[in-house]
Short mmCIF file of C-alpha atoms and ligand atoms in Angstrom, two decimals:
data_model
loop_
_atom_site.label_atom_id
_atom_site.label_comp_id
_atom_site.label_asym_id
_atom_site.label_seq_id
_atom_site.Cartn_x
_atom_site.Cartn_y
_atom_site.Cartn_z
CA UNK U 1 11.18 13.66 45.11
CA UNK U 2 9.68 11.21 42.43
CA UNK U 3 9.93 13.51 39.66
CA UNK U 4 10.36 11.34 36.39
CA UNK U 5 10.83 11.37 32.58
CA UNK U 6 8.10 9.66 30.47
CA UNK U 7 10.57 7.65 29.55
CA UNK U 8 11.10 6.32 33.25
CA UNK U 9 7.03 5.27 33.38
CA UNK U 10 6.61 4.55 29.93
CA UNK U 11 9.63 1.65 29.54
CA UNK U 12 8.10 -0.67 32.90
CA UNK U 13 5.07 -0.21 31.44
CA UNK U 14 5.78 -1.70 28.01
CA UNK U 15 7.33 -4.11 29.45
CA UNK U 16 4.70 -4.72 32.59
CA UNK U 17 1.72 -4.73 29.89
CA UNK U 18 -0.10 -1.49 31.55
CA UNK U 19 -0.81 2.33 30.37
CA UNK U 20 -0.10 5.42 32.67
CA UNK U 21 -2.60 8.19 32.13
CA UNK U 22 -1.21 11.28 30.93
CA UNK U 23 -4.01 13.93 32.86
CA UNK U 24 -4.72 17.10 30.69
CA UNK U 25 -4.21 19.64 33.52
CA UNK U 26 -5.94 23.81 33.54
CA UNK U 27 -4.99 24.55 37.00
CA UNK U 28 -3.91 24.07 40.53
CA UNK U 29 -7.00 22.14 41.57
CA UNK U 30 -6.95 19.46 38.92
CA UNK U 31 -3.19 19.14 39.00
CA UNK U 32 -3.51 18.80 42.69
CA UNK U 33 -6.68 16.31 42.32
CA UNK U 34 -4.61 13.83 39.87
CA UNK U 35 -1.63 13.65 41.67
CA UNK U 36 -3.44 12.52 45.14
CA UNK U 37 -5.67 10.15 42.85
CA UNK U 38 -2.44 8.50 41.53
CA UNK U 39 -1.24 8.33 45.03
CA UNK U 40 -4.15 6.75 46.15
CA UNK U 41 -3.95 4.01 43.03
CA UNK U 42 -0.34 3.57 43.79
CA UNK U 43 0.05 4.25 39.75
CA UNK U 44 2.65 6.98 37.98
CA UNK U 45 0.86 10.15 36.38
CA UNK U 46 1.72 12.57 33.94
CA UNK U 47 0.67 15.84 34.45
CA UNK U 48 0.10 17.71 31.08
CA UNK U 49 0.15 21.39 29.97
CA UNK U 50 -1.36 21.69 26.62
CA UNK U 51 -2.13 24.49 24.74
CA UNK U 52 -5.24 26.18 26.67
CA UNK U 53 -3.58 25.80 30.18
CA UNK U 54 -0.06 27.65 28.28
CA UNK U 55 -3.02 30.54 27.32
CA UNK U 56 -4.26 30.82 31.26
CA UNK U 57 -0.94 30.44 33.20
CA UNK U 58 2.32 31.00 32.21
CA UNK U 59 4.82 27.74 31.71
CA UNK U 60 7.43 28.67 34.11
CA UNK U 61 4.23 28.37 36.33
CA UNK U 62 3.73 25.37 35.52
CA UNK U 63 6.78 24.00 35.67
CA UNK U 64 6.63 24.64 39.09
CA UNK U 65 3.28 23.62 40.43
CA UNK U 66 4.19 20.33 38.59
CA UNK U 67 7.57 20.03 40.08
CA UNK U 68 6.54 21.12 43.80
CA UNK U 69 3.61 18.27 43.49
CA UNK U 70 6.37 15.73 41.98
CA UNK U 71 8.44 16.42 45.15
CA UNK U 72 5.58 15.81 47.86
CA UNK U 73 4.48 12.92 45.98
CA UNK U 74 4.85 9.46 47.03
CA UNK U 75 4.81 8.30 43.00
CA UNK U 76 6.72 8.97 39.83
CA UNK U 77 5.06 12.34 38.70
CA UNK U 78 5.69 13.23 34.85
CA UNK U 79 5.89 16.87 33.93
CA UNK U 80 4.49 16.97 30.53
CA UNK U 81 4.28 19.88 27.55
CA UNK U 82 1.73 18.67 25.57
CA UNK U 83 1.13 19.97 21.81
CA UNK U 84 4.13 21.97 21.48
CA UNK U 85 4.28 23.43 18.34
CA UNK U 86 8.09 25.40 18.07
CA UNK U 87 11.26 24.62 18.88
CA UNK U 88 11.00 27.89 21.37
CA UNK U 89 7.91 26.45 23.05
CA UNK U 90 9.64 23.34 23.95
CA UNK U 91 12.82 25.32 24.94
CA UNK U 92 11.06 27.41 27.20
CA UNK U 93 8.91 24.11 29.17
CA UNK U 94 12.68 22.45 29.49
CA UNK U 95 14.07 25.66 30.89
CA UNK U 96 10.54 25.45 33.30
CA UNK U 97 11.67 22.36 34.43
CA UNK U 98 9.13 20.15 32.31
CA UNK U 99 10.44 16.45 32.30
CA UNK U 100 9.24 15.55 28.79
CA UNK U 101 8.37 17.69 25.41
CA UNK U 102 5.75 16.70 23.13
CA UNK U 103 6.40 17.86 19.90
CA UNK U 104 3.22 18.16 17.13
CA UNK U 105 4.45 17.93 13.64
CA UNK U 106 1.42 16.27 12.46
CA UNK U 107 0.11 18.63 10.21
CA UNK U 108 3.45 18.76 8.42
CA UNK U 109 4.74 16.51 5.38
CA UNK U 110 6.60 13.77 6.65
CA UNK U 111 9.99 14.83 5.82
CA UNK U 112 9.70 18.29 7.62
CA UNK U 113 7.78 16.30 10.93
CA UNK U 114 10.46 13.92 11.53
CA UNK U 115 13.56 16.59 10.90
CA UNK U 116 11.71 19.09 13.31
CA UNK U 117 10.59 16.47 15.84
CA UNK U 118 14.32 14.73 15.85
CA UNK U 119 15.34 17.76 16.35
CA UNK U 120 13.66 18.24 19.54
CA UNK U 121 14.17 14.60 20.84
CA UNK U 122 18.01 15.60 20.64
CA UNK U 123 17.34 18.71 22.25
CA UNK U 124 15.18 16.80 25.37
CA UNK U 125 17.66 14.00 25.65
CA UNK U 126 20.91 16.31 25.72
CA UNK U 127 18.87 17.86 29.10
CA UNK U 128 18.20 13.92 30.44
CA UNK U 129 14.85 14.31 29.44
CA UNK U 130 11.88 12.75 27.29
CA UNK U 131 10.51 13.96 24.12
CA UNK U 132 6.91 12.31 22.42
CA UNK U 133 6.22 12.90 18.82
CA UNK U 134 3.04 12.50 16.46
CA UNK U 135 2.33 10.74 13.24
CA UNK U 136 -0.78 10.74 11.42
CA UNK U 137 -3.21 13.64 12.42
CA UNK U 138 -5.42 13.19 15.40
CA UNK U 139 -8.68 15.29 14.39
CA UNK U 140 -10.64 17.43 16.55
CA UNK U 141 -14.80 16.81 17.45
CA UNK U 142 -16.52 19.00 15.55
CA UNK U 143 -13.41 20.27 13.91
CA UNK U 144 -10.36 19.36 11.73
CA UNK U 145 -10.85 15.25 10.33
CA UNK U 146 -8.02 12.51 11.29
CA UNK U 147 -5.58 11.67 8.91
CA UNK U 148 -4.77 7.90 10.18
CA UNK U 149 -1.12 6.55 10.96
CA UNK U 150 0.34 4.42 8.09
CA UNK U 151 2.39 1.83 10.21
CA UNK U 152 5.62 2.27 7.58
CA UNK U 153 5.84 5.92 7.99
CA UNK U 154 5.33 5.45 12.06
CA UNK U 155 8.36 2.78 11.70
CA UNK U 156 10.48 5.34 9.77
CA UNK U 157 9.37 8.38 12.13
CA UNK U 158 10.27 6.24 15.39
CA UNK U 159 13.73 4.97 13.84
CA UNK U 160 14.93 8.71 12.76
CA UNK U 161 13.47 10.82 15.40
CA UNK U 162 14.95 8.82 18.66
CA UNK U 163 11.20 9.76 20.14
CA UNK U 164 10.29 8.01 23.75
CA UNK U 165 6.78 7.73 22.65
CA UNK U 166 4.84 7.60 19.67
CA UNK U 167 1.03 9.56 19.52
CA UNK U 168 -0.72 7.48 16.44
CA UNK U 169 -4.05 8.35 15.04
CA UNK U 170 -5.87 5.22 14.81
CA UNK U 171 -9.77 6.15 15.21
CA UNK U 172 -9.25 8.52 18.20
CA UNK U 173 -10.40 11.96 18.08
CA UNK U 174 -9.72 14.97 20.57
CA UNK U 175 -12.58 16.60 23.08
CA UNK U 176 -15.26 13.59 22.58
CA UNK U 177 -18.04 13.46 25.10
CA UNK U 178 -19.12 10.39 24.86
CA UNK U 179 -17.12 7.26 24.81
CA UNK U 180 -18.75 5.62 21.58
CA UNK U 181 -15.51 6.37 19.50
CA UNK U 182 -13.60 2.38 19.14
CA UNK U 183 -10.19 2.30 17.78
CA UNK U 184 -8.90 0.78 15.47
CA UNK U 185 -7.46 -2.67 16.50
CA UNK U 186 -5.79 -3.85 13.06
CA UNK U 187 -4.13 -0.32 12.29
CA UNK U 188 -2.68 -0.53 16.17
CA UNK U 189 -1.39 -4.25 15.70
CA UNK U 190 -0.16 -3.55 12.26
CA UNK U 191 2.08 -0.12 14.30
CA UNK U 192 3.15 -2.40 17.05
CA UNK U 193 4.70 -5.22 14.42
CA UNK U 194 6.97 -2.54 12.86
CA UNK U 195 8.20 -0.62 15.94
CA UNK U 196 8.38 -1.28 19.68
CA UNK U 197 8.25 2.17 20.76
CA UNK U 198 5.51 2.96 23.35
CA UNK U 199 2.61 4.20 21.65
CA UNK U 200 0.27 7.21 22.67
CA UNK U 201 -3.39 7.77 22.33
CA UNK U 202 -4.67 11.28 22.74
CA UNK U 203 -8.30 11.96 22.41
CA UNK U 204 -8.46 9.00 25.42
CA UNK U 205 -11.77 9.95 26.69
CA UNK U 206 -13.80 9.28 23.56
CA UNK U 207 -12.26 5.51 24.27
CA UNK U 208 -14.49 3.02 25.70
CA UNK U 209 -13.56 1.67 28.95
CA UNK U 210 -13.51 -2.05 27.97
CA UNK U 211 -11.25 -0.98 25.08
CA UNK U 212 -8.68 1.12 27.54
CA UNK U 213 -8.32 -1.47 29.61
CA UNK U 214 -8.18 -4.10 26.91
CA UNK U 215 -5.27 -2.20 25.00
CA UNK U 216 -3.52 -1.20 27.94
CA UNK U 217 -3.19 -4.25 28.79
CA UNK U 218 -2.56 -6.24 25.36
CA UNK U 219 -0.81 -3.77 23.30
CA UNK U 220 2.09 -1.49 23.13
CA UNK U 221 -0.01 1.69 23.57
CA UNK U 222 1.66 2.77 26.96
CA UNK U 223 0.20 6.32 27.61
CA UNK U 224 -3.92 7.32 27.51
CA UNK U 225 -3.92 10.89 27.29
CA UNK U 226 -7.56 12.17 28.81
CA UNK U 227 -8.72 15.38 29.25
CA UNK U 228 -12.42 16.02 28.20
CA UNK U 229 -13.54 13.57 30.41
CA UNK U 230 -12.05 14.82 33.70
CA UNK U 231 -12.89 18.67 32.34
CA UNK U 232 -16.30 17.69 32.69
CA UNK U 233 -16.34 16.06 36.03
CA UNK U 234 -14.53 19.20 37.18
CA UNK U 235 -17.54 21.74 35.37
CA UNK U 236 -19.98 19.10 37.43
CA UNK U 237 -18.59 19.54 40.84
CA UNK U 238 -18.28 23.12 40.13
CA UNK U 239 -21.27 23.81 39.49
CA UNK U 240 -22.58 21.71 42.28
CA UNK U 241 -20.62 23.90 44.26
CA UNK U 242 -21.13 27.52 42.79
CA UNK U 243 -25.19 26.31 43.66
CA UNK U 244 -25.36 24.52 46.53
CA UNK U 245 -25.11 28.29 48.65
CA UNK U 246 -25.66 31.44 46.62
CA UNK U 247 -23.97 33.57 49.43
CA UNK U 248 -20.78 32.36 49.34
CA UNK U 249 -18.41 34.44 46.95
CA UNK U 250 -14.93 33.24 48.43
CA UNK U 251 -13.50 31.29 45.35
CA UNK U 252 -11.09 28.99 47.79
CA UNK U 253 -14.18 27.94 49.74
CA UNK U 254 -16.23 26.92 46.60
CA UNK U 255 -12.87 25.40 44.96
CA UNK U 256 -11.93 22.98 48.03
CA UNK U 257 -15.45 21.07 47.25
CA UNK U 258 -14.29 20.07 43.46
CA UNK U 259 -12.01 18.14 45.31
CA UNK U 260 -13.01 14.95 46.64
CA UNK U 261 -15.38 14.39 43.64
CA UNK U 262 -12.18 15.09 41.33
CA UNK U 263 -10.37 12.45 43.04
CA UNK U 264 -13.18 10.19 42.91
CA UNK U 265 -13.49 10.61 39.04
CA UNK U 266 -9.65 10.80 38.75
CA UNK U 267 -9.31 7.12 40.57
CA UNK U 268 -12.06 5.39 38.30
CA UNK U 269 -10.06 6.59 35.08
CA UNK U 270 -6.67 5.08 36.29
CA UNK U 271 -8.09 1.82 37.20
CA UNK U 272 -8.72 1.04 33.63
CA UNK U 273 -4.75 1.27 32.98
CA UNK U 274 -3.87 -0.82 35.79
CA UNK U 275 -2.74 -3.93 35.04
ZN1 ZN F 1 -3.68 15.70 21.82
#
């Protein structure tokens, strides 16, 4: 059983000067991909249910394909809501057995972001588990723009919400395809001198490599969240699957092939967080 709290990976590796990834999962084969990629990296992994993986399976689901892989697993496994948006959403993933809540009050004035986000922080740590938060707006490709984090308000939100980890939005943006989108090194320096909480960058896979591993290793940012990037070595194998015999119609059979190159891809993402 090496079920843990992102608090649990998060605090060694502030303190150890590395980032865990937290792996945007849609279903059993990618869960069940990251988990034996972490394994074979000897690294901690958070397994994440955002909001299109909550539209496809149900969280109670979820919380148990996450916890069953936790328990075979021969590292800390993190079960992870992430982009919760009610109190009831984050209710129902801690009564599914999720091991952290990630609360996303970032469109919301201040005031009403930290009450509601402190509010589920209490609610995670009265259960003996984790909670992350968001402050500034983390925009969307080809969508909504980034508001960026102002390092006094993310100093206020981390002192009166009692969050384990901090998302800031510091020149990443979610679902990039290419990794051309740098961050922005002053903003994150000027965050880290005002709060030691472990910081979290979603949007990871628009991050260049170089940079990952450079802030992973140098700053407080503690958690790369990355799903685009993995999505798209999943569609790839697929594909390569679905094509390589146009007779085969049993799904299992065509599935069992994303595997290996899903581990592959998985292992060459967590290297960059080692430390
Ligand atoms: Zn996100």
């Amino acid at each position: 059983m090496t079920l843990a709290t992102l608090a649990q990976v998060l605090q060694p590796a502030l303190s150890g000067r590395y980032a865990v990834a937290g792996l945007v999962t849609l279903g059993w084969e990618d869960m069940r991909a990251f988990v034996a990629a972490a394994e074979a990296e000897g690294c901690p992994v958070i397994l994440q249910a955002g909001p299109s993986c909550r539209a496809h399976t149900p969280l109670p689901i979820l919380g148990k394909m996450f916890r069953h892989l936790a328990e075979h697993a021969s590292v800390p496994v993190v079960a992870h809501l992430d982009h919760g948006y009610t109190y009831d959403e984050c209710r129902e993933a801690l009564d599914s057995g999720f091991t952290s809540l990630m609360f996303d009050g970032s469109r919301k004035p201040l005031a009403q972001n930290i009450a509601e986000t402190a509010q589920i922080a209490e609610m995670a740590h009265a259960a003996g588990i984790s909670c992350e938060g968001e402050i500034g707006f983390v925009g969307y490709a080809n969508g909504e723009n980034s508001a960026g984090t102002d390092p006094e308000e993310a100093a206020k939100f981390a002192r009166e919400t009692g969050v384990d980890a901090m998302a800031i939005s510091v020149g990443n943006v979610h679902l990039q395809q290419d990794k051309e989108g740098g961050l922005d090194i002053a903003r994150i320096r000027a965050i880290e001198a005002l709060t030691d909480v472990p910081l979290v960058i979603h949007g990871g896979s628009g991050v260049p490599v170089d940079q990952r591993r450079l802030l992973a290793t140098t700053s407080n940012i503690c958690k790369f969240n990355i799903g685009t990037e993995l999505r798209m070595a999943f569609g790839a194998a697929l594909r390569t699957a679905v094509n390589s015999d146009p007779a085969r119609f049993d799904r299992v059979t065509i599935l069992k092939e994303t595997h290996d190159p899903m581990v592959a891809a998985t292992r060459q993402v967590l290297r960059a967080f080692a430390p």
